[in-house]
mmCIF file of C-alpha atoms in Angstrom:
data_model
loop_
_atom_site.group_PDB
_atom_site.id
_atom_site.type_symbol
_atom_site.label_atom_id
_atom_site.label_comp_id
_atom_site.label_asym_id
_atom_site.label_seq_id
_atom_site.Cartn_x
_atom_site.Cartn_y
_atom_site.Cartn_z
ATOM 1 C CA UNK A 51 -4.916 -160.901 -45.955
ATOM 2 C CA UNK A 52 -3.610 -160.329 -42.583
ATOM 3 C CA UNK A 53 -2.651 -157.207 -40.541
ATOM 4 C CA UNK A 54 -4.187 -154.584 -42.903
ATOM 5 C CA UNK A 55 -5.920 -151.878 -40.623
ATOM 6 C CA UNK A 56 -8.254 -149.173 -41.728
ATOM 7 C CA UNK A 57 -6.971 -145.753 -41.389
ATOM 8 C CA UNK A 58 -7.942 -142.305 -42.918
ATOM 9 C CA UNK A 59 -5.880 -139.848 -44.780
ATOM 10 C CA UNK A 60 -7.313 -136.782 -46.456
ATOM 11 C CA UNK A 61 -10.755 -137.677 -45.309
ATOM 12 C CA UNK A 62 -10.509 -141.116 -47.277
ATOM 13 C CA UNK A 63 -10.340 -144.642 -45.775
ATOM 14 C CA UNK A 64 -7.346 -146.553 -46.609
ATOM 15 C CA UNK A 65 -6.179 -150.133 -45.983
ATOM 16 C CA UNK A 66 -2.695 -149.755 -44.154
ATOM 17 C CA UNK A 67 -0.094 -152.101 -43.315
ATOM 18 C CA UNK A 68 3.415 -151.730 -41.835
ATOM 19 C CA UNK A 69 6.311 -154.110 -43.298
ATOM 20 C CA UNK A 70 9.515 -154.444 -41.148
ATOM 21 C CA UNK A 71 12.948 -154.738 -42.751
ATOM 22 C CA UNK A 72 16.489 -155.070 -40.925
ATOM 23 C CA UNK A 73 18.169 -153.696 -43.910
ATOM 24 C CA UNK A 74 17.255 -150.439 -45.696
ATOM 25 C CA UNK A 75 18.350 -151.995 -49.026
ATOM 26 C CA UNK A 76 15.608 -154.468 -48.562
ATOM 27 C CA UNK A 77 12.699 -151.988 -47.645
ATOM 28 C CA UNK A 78 13.896 -150.030 -50.771
ATOM 29 C CA UNK A 79 13.577 -153.164 -53.188
ATOM 30 C CA UNK A 80 10.283 -153.643 -51.625
ATOM 31 C CA UNK A 81 9.233 -150.124 -52.162
ATOM 32 C CA UNK A 82 10.138 -150.009 -55.889
ATOM 33 C CA UNK A 83 8.387 -153.435 -56.331
ATOM 34 C CA UNK A 84 5.332 -151.865 -55.123
ATOM 35 C CA UNK A 85 5.699 -148.639 -57.024
ATOM 36 C CA UNK A 86 5.824 -150.955 -60.209
ATOM 37 C CA UNK A 87 2.699 -152.631 -59.210
ATOM 38 C CA UNK A 88 1.084 -149.243 -58.611
ATOM 39 C CA UNK A 89 2.114 -148.062 -62.063
ATOM 40 C CA UNK A 90 0.601 -151.243 -63.782
ATOM 41 C CA UNK A 91 -2.601 -150.564 -62.285
ATOM 42 C CA UNK A 92 -2.486 -146.740 -62.514
ATOM 43 C CA UNK A 93 -3.407 -146.657 -58.795
ATOM 44 C CA UNK A 94 -0.748 -145.334 -56.391
ATOM 45 C CA UNK A 95 -0.590 -146.022 -52.663
ATOM 46 C CA UNK A 96 0.656 -143.687 -49.907
ATOM 47 C CA UNK A 97 4.034 -145.260 -48.812
ATOM 48 C CA UNK A 98 5.980 -144.323 -46.043
ATOM 49 C CA UNK A 99 9.668 -145.342 -46.017
ATOM 50 C CA UNK A 100 11.569 -144.958 -42.745
ATOM 51 C CA UNK A 101 14.646 -146.738 -41.426
ATOM 52 C CA UNK A 102 13.415 -150.237 -40.533
ATOM 53 C CA UNK A 103 9.882 -150.279 -42.163
ATOM 54 C CA UNK A 104 7.853 -149.582 -45.192
ATOM 55 C CA UNK A 105 4.043 -148.677 -44.549
ATOM 56 C CA UNK A 106 1.653 -148.919 -47.364
ATOM 57 C CA UNK A 107 -1.781 -147.607 -47.575
ATOM 58 C CA UNK A 108 -4.416 -148.152 -50.373
ATOM 59 C CA UNK A 109 -7.487 -146.311 -50.938
ATOM 60 C CA UNK A 110 -9.452 -144.609 -53.700
ATOM 61 C CA UNK A 111 -9.742 -140.754 -53.543
ATOM 62 C CA UNK A 112 -12.330 -140.410 -56.517
ATOM 63 C CA UNK A 113 -13.698 -142.924 -59.027
ATOM 64 C CA UNK A 114 -16.898 -143.909 -60.744
ATOM 65 C CA UNK A 115 -17.308 -146.567 -58.110
ATOM 66 C CA UNK A 116 -16.911 -143.941 -55.398
ATOM 67 C CA UNK A 117 -14.071 -143.426 -52.661
ATOM 68 C CA UNK A 118 -12.589 -145.155 -49.847
ATOM 69 C CA UNK A 119 -11.505 -148.880 -49.685
ATOM 70 C CA UNK A 120 -12.830 -150.526 -53.094
ATOM 71 C CA UNK A 121 -12.079 -153.778 -54.631
ATOM 72 C CA UNK A 122 -9.149 -152.688 -56.238
ATOM 73 C CA UNK A 123 -7.602 -151.579 -52.962
ATOM 74 C CA UNK A 124 -8.154 -154.923 -51.323
ATOM 75 C CA UNK A 125 -6.637 -156.500 -54.487
ATOM 76 C CA UNK A 126 -3.662 -154.508 -54.201
ATOM 77 C CA UNK A 127 -3.138 -154.889 -50.647
ATOM 78 C CA UNK A 128 -3.225 -158.677 -51.241
ATOM 79 C CA UNK A 129 -0.686 -158.435 -54.006
ATOM 80 C CA UNK A 130 1.629 -156.526 -51.633
ATOM 81 C CA UNK A 131 1.594 -159.529 -49.238
ATOM 82 C CA UNK A 132 2.302 -161.828 -52.182
ATOM 83 C CA UNK A 133 4.954 -159.491 -53.334
ATOM 84 C CA UNK A 134 6.600 -159.141 -49.920
ATOM 85 C CA UNK A 135 6.786 -163.036 -49.869
ATOM 86 C CA UNK A 136 8.087 -163.269 -53.196
ATOM 87 C CA UNK A 137 10.914 -161.030 -52.546
ATOM 88 C CA UNK A 138 12.128 -162.841 -49.320
ATOM 89 C CA UNK A 139 15.517 -164.507 -49.688
ATOM 90 C CA UNK A 140 15.080 -167.960 -49.371
ATOM 91 C CA UNK A 141 18.551 -168.700 -47.579
ATOM 92 C CA UNK B 95 17.441 -123.473 -47.992
ATOM 93 C CA UNK B 96 13.644 -122.689 -48.652
ATOM 94 C CA UNK B 97 10.338 -124.251 -47.428
ATOM 95 C CA UNK B 98 11.675 -126.762 -44.926
ATOM 96 C CA UNK B 99 9.474 -126.535 -41.808
ATOM 97 C CA UNK B 100 10.119 -128.136 -38.488
ATOM 98 C CA UNK B 101 7.816 -131.182 -37.630
ATOM 99 C CA UNK B 102 8.187 -133.822 -34.923
ATOM 100 C CA UNK B 103 7.854 -137.524 -35.658
ATOM 101 C CA UNK B 104 8.362 -140.008 -32.779
ATOM 102 C CA UNK B 105 9.018 -137.054 -30.309
ATOM 103 C CA UNK B 106 12.040 -135.952 -32.441
ATOM 104 C CA UNK B 107 12.272 -132.681 -34.444
ATOM 105 C CA UNK B 108 12.605 -132.912 -38.213
ATOM 106 C CA UNK B 109 13.204 -130.492 -41.054
ATOM 107 C CA UNK B 110 10.367 -131.568 -43.641
ATOM 108 C CA UNK B 111 9.561 -130.322 -46.951
ATOM 109 C CA UNK B 112 6.840 -131.446 -49.667
ATOM 110 C CA UNK B 113 8.100 -131.563 -53.348
ATOM 111 C CA UNK B 114 5.247 -131.619 -55.805
ATOM 112 C CA UNK B 115 5.179 -133.575 -59.134
ATOM 113 C CA UNK B 116 2.870 -133.822 -62.146
ATOM 114 C CA UNK B 117 4.111 -137.293 -62.944
ATOM 115 C CA UNK B 118 4.482 -140.465 -60.639
ATOM 116 C CA UNK B 119 7.714 -141.473 -62.467
ATOM 117 C CA UNK B 120 9.294 -138.281 -61.756
ATOM 118 C CA UNK B 121 8.530 -138.339 -58.075
ATOM 119 C CA UNK B 122 9.764 -142.029 -58.092
ATOM 120 C CA UNK B 123 13.017 -140.905 -59.702
ATOM 121 C CA UNK B 124 13.607 -138.151 -56.958
ATOM 122 C CA UNK B 125 12.749 -140.691 -54.297
ATOM 123 C CA UNK B 126 15.325 -143.097 -55.532
ATOM 124 C CA UNK B 127 17.937 -140.364 -55.828
ATOM 125 C CA UNK B 128 17.193 -139.342 -52.077
ATOM 126 C CA UNK B 129 17.469 -142.934 -51.200
ATOM 127 C CA UNK B 130 20.851 -143.059 -52.762
ATOM 128 C CA UNK B 131 21.845 -139.951 -50.783
ATOM 129 C CA UNK B 132 20.561 -141.600 -47.651
ATOM 130 C CA UNK B 133 22.638 -144.592 -48.268
ATOM 131 C CA UNK B 134 25.736 -142.656 -48.860
ATOM 132 C CA UNK B 135 25.487 -140.805 -45.602
ATOM 133 C CA UNK B 136 24.222 -143.888 -43.765
ATOM 134 C CA UNK B 137 21.400 -141.507 -42.519
ATOM 135 C CA UNK B 138 17.859 -142.152 -43.517
ATOM 136 C CA UNK B 139 15.013 -139.670 -43.860
ATOM 137 C CA UNK B 140 11.208 -140.316 -43.446
ATOM 138 C CA UNK B 141 9.883 -140.346 -46.916
ATOM 139 C CA UNK B 142 6.186 -140.231 -47.912
ATOM 140 C CA UNK B 143 5.477 -140.933 -51.410
ATOM 141 C CA UNK B 144 1.757 -140.242 -52.661
ATOM 142 C CA UNK B 145 0.485 -139.409 -56.073
ATOM 143 C CA UNK B 146 1.552 -135.883 -57.041
ATOM 144 C CA UNK B 147 4.062 -135.481 -54.139
ATOM 145 C CA UNK B 148 7.184 -136.690 -52.087
ATOM 146 C CA UNK B 149 7.342 -135.470 -48.488
ATOM 147 C CA UNK B 150 10.870 -135.742 -47.213
ATOM 148 C CA UNK B 151 11.721 -135.265 -43.374
ATOM 149 C CA UNK B 152 15.306 -135.233 -41.831
ATOM 150 C CA UNK B 153 16.120 -135.831 -38.192
ATOM 151 C CA UNK B 154 18.483 -137.486 -35.937
ATOM 152 C CA UNK B 155 16.820 -140.031 -33.525
ATOM 153 C CA UNK B 156 20.087 -140.767 -31.499
ATOM 154 C CA UNK B 157 23.723 -140.070 -31.949
ATOM 155 C CA UNK B 158 26.746 -138.786 -30.075
ATOM 156 C CA UNK B 159 25.649 -135.177 -31.118
ATOM 157 C CA UNK B 160 22.151 -135.885 -29.481
ATOM 158 C CA UNK B 161 18.854 -135.789 -31.283
ATOM 159 C CA UNK B 162 16.560 -133.415 -33.293
ATOM 160 C CA UNK B 163 17.676 -131.336 -36.309
ATOM 161 C CA UNK B 164 21.504 -131.567 -36.348
ATOM 162 C CA UNK B 165 24.081 -130.259 -38.792
ATOM 163 C CA UNK B 166 24.069 -133.450 -41.068
ATOM 164 C CA UNK B 167 20.135 -133.210 -41.305
ATOM 165 C CA UNK B 168 20.430 -129.451 -42.547
ATOM 166 C CA UNK B 169 23.265 -130.421 -44.846
ATOM 167 C CA UNK B 170 20.999 -133.370 -46.392
ATOM 168 C CA UNK B 171 18.141 -131.137 -46.565
ATOM 169 C CA UNK B 172 19.888 -128.754 -48.456
ATOM 170 C CA UNK B 173 21.227 -131.714 -50.845
ATOM 171 C CA UNK B 174 17.762 -132.461 -51.456
ATOM 172 C CA UNK B 175 17.104 -129.025 -52.744
ATOM 173 C CA UNK B 176 20.321 -129.297 -55.043
ATOM 174 C CA UNK B 177 19.069 -132.751 -56.159
ATOM 175 C CA UNK B 178 15.616 -131.713 -57.104
ATOM 176 C CA UNK B 179 17.023 -128.921 -59.196
ATOM 177 C CA UNK B 180 19.528 -131.180 -60.815
ATOM 178 C CA UNK B 181 16.946 -133.800 -61.804
ATOM 179 C CA UNK B 182 14.598 -131.294 -63.346
ATOM 180 C CA UNK B 183 14.349 -131.677 -67.163
ATOM 181 C CA UNK B 184 15.696 -128.724 -68.953
ATOM 182 C CA UNK B 185 13.253 -128.508 -71.873
#
């Protein structure tokens, strides 16, 4: 799990990574794939879409296991890396 | 055009507004509608999707007309308000 950095949003630690794209349509496709992942897990990241990049931050605000970067956040960050590779065009 | 505030991102003034949602699926639908608008105008906002809200910021980084909040940014901010009303469920 590379290039995920710890950031704080709303007083809660998150794992954050910026993914770069040359085409807006590609960043939008990745965004929607991550949104699908979020809905499946009922755990929603902070996502910033700008021209050229999508920045994703995973953190838990409140849960029985506490707040901050929990196991589910690390799992979903790793799944984002896998999803990014999976969506890459082969040629 | 209500509740749009001036913010600065990357040294450039933007018009920003936070739209609230009770359901993630609704915020996602609005997000994608705004992305469609952005692609149509070939002018892309900064959008932050979090559980419960979508924050949209329109600004121009570089153009023949200069940078900051230009006519196109005001036009697209207004269109976001219209799109938000249009996507509201009637019942």
